[in-house]
mmCIF file of C-alpha atoms in Angstrom:
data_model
loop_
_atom_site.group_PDB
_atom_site.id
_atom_site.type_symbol
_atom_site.label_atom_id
_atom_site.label_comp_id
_atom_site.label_asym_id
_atom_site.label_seq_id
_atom_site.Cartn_x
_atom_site.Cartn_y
_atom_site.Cartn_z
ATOM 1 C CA UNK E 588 -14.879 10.477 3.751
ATOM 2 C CA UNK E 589 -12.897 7.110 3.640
ATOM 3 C CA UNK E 590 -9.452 6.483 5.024
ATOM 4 C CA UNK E 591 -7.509 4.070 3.278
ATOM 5 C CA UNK E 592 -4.525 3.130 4.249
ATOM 6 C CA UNK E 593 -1.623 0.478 3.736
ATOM 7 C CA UNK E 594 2.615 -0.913 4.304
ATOM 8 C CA UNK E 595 4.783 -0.552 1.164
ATOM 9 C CA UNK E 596 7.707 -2.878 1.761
ATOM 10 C CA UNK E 597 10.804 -2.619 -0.135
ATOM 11 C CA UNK E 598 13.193 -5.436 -0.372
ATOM 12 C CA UNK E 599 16.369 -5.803 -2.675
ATOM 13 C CA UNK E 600 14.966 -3.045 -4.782
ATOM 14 C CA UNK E 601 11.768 -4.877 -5.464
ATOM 15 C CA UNK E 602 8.367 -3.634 -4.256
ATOM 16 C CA UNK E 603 5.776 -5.961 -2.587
ATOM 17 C CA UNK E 604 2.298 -5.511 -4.558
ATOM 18 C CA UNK E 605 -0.948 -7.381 -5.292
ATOM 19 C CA UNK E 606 -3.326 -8.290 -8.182
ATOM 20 C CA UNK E 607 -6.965 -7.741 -7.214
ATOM 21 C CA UNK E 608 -9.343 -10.165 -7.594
ATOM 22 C CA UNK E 609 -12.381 -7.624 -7.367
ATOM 23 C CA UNK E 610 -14.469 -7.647 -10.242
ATOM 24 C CA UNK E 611 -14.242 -3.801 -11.371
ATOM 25 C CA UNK E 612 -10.020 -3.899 -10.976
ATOM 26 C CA UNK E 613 -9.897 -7.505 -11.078
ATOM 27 C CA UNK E 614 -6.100 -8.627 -12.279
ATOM 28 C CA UNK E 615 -4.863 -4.864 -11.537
ATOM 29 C CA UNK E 616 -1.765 -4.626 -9.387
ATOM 30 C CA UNK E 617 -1.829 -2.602 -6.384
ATOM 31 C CA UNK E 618 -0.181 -1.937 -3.132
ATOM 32 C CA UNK E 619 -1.557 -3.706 -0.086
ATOM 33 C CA UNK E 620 -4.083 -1.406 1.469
ATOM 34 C CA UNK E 621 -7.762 -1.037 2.730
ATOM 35 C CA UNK E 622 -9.893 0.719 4.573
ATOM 36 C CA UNK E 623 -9.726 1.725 8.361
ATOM 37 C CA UNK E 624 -12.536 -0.081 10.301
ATOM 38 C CA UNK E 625 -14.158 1.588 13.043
ATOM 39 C CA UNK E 626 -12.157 1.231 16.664
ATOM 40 C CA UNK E 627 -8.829 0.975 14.487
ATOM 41 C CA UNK E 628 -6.131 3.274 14.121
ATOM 42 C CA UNK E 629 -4.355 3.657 11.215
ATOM 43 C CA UNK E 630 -1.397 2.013 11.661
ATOM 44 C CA UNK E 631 -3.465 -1.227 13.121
ATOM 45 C CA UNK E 632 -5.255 -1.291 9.719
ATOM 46 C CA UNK E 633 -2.284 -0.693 7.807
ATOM 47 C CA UNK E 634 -1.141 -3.905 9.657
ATOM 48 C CA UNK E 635 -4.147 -5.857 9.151
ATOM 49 C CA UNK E 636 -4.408 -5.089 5.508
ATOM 50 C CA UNK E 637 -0.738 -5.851 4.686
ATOM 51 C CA UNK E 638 -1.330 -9.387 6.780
ATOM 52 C CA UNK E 639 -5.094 -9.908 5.183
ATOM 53 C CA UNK E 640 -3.418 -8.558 1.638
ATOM 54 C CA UNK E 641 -0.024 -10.270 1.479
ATOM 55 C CA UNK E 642 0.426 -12.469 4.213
ATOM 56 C CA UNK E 643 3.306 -10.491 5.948
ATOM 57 C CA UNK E 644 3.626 -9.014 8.731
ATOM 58 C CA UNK E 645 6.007 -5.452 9.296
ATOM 59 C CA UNK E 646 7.295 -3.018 11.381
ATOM 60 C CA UNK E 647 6.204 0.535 10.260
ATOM 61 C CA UNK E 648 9.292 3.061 9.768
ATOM 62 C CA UNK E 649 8.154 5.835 8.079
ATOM 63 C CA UNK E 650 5.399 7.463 6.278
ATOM 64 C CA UNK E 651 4.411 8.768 2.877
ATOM 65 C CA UNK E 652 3.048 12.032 2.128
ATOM 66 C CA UNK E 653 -0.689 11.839 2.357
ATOM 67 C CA UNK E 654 -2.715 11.479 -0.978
ATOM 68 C CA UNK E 655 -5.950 13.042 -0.795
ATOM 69 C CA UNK E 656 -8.641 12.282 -3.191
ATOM 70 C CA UNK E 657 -12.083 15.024 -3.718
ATOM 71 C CA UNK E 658 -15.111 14.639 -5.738
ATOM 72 C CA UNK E 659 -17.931 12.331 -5.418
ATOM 73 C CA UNK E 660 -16.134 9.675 -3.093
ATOM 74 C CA UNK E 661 -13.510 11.988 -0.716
ATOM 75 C CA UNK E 662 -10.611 10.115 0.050
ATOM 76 C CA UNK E 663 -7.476 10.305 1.989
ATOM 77 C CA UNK E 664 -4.845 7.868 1.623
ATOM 78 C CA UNK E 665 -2.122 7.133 3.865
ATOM 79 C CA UNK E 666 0.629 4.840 3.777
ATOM 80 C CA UNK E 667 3.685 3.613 5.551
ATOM 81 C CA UNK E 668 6.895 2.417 4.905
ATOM 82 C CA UNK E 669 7.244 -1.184 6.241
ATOM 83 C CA UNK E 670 10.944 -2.873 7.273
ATOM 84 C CA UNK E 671 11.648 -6.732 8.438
ATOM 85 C CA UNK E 672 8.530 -8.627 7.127
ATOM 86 C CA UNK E 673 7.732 -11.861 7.853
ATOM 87 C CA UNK E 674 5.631 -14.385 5.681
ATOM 88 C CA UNK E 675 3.544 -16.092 8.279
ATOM 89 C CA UNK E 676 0.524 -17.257 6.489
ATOM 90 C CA UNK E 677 -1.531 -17.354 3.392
ATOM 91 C CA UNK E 678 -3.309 -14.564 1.910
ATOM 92 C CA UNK E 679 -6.666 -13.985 1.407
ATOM 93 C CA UNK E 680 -7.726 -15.379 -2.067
ATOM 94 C CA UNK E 681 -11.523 -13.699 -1.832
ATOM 95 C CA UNK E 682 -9.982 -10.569 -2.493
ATOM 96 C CA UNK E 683 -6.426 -10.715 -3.921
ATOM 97 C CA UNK E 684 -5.174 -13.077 -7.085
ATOM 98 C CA UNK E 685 -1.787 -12.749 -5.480
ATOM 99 C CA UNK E 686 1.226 -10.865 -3.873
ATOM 100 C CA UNK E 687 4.162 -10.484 -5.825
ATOM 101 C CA UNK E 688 7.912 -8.806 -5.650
ATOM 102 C CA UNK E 689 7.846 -6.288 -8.519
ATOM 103 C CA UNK E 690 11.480 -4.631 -9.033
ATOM 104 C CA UNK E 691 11.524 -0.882 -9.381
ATOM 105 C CA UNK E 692 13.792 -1.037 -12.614
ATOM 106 C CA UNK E 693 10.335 -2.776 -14.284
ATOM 107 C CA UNK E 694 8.423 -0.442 -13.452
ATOM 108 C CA UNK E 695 8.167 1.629 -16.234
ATOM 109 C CA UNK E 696 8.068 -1.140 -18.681
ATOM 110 C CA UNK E 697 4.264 -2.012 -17.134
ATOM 111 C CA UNK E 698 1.281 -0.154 -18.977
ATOM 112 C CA UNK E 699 -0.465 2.284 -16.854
ATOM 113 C CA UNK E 700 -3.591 0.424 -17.365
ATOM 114 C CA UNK E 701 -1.788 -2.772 -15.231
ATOM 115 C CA UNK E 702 -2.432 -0.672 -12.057
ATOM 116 C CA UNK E 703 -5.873 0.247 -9.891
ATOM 117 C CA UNK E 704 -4.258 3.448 -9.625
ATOM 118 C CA UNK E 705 -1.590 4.330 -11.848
ATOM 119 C CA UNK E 706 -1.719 8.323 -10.661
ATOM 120 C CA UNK E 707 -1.573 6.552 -7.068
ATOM 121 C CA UNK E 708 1.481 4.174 -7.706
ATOM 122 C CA UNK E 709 3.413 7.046 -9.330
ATOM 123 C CA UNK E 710 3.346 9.315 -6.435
ATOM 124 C CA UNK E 711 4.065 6.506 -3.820
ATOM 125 C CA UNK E 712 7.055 5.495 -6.509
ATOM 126 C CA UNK E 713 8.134 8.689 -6.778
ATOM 127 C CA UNK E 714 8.323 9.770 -3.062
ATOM 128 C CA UNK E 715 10.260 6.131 -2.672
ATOM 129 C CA UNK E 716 12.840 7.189 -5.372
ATOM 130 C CA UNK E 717 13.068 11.123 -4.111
ATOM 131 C CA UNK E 718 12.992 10.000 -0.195
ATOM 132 C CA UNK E 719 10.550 11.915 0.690
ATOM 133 C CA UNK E 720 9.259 9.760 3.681
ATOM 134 C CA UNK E 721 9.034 11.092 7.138
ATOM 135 C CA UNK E 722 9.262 10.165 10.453
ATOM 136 C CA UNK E 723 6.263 8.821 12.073
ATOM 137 C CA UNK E 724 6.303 11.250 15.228
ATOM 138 C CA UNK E 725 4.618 13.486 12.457
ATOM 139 C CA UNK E 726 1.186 11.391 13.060
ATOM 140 C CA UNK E 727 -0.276 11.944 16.895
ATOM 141 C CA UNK E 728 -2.713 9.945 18.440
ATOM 142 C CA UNK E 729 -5.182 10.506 20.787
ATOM 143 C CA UNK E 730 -8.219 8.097 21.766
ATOM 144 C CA UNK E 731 -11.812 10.019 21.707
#
């Protein structure tokens, strides 16, 4: 099963995303996420990605509900809610065309084929606009 996870950052009622430069969603927008490597937790890859991803940097403040994906690839997908970013470097160009401040009044002028996941981007939109975020003591972590 993979864990993907990743910081949405709102700011002046625009939404940090990216364009992905992979070939099979190459020029799709997305939010800044990846996959947990081993030794991480998940709010140290959410941190990495967003940095690798964007260039920023964030505080985590809250949490999404958790999207889980079944089938042939099982998936769970879990982001976070990210507050006082800082650009503090460049991001990486081998896997992202670029970041960019999309405002959530535009949003539903963009074709559903713009986005990796449009089924994904709707829920995390929609639990933005509906506040349903919650506070991180709902996560616990314990080392093995």
């Amino acid at each position: 099963m993979e864990i993907i996870t990743g910081i949405i950052i709102v700011k002046d009622n625009k939404v940090l995303m990216v364009k992905e430069s992979k070939k099979e969603c190459y020029g799709k927008l997305a939010f800044p996420a990846g996959h947990v490597e081993d030794g991480e937790n998940i709010m140290e890859a959410s941190k990495r990605e967003l940095l690798e991803e964007t260039g920023y940097t964030a505080d985590i403040t809250k949490v999404f509900p958790i999207i889980t994906f079944s089938g042939k690839r099982p998936m769970i997908m879990i982001h976070f809610l990210g507050s006082n970013e800082k650009l503090i470097q460049k991001y990486n160009t081998d896997e992202i065309l670029g970041a960019e401040w999309i405002d959530l009044n535009d949003f539903h002028h963009l074709d559903s084929n713009q986005f990796r996941n449009y089924d994904v981007f709707k829920t995390i939109i929609n639990s933005l606009l509906h506040n349903q975020l919650y506070e991180l003591d709902l996560l616990k972590f314990l080392e093995s």
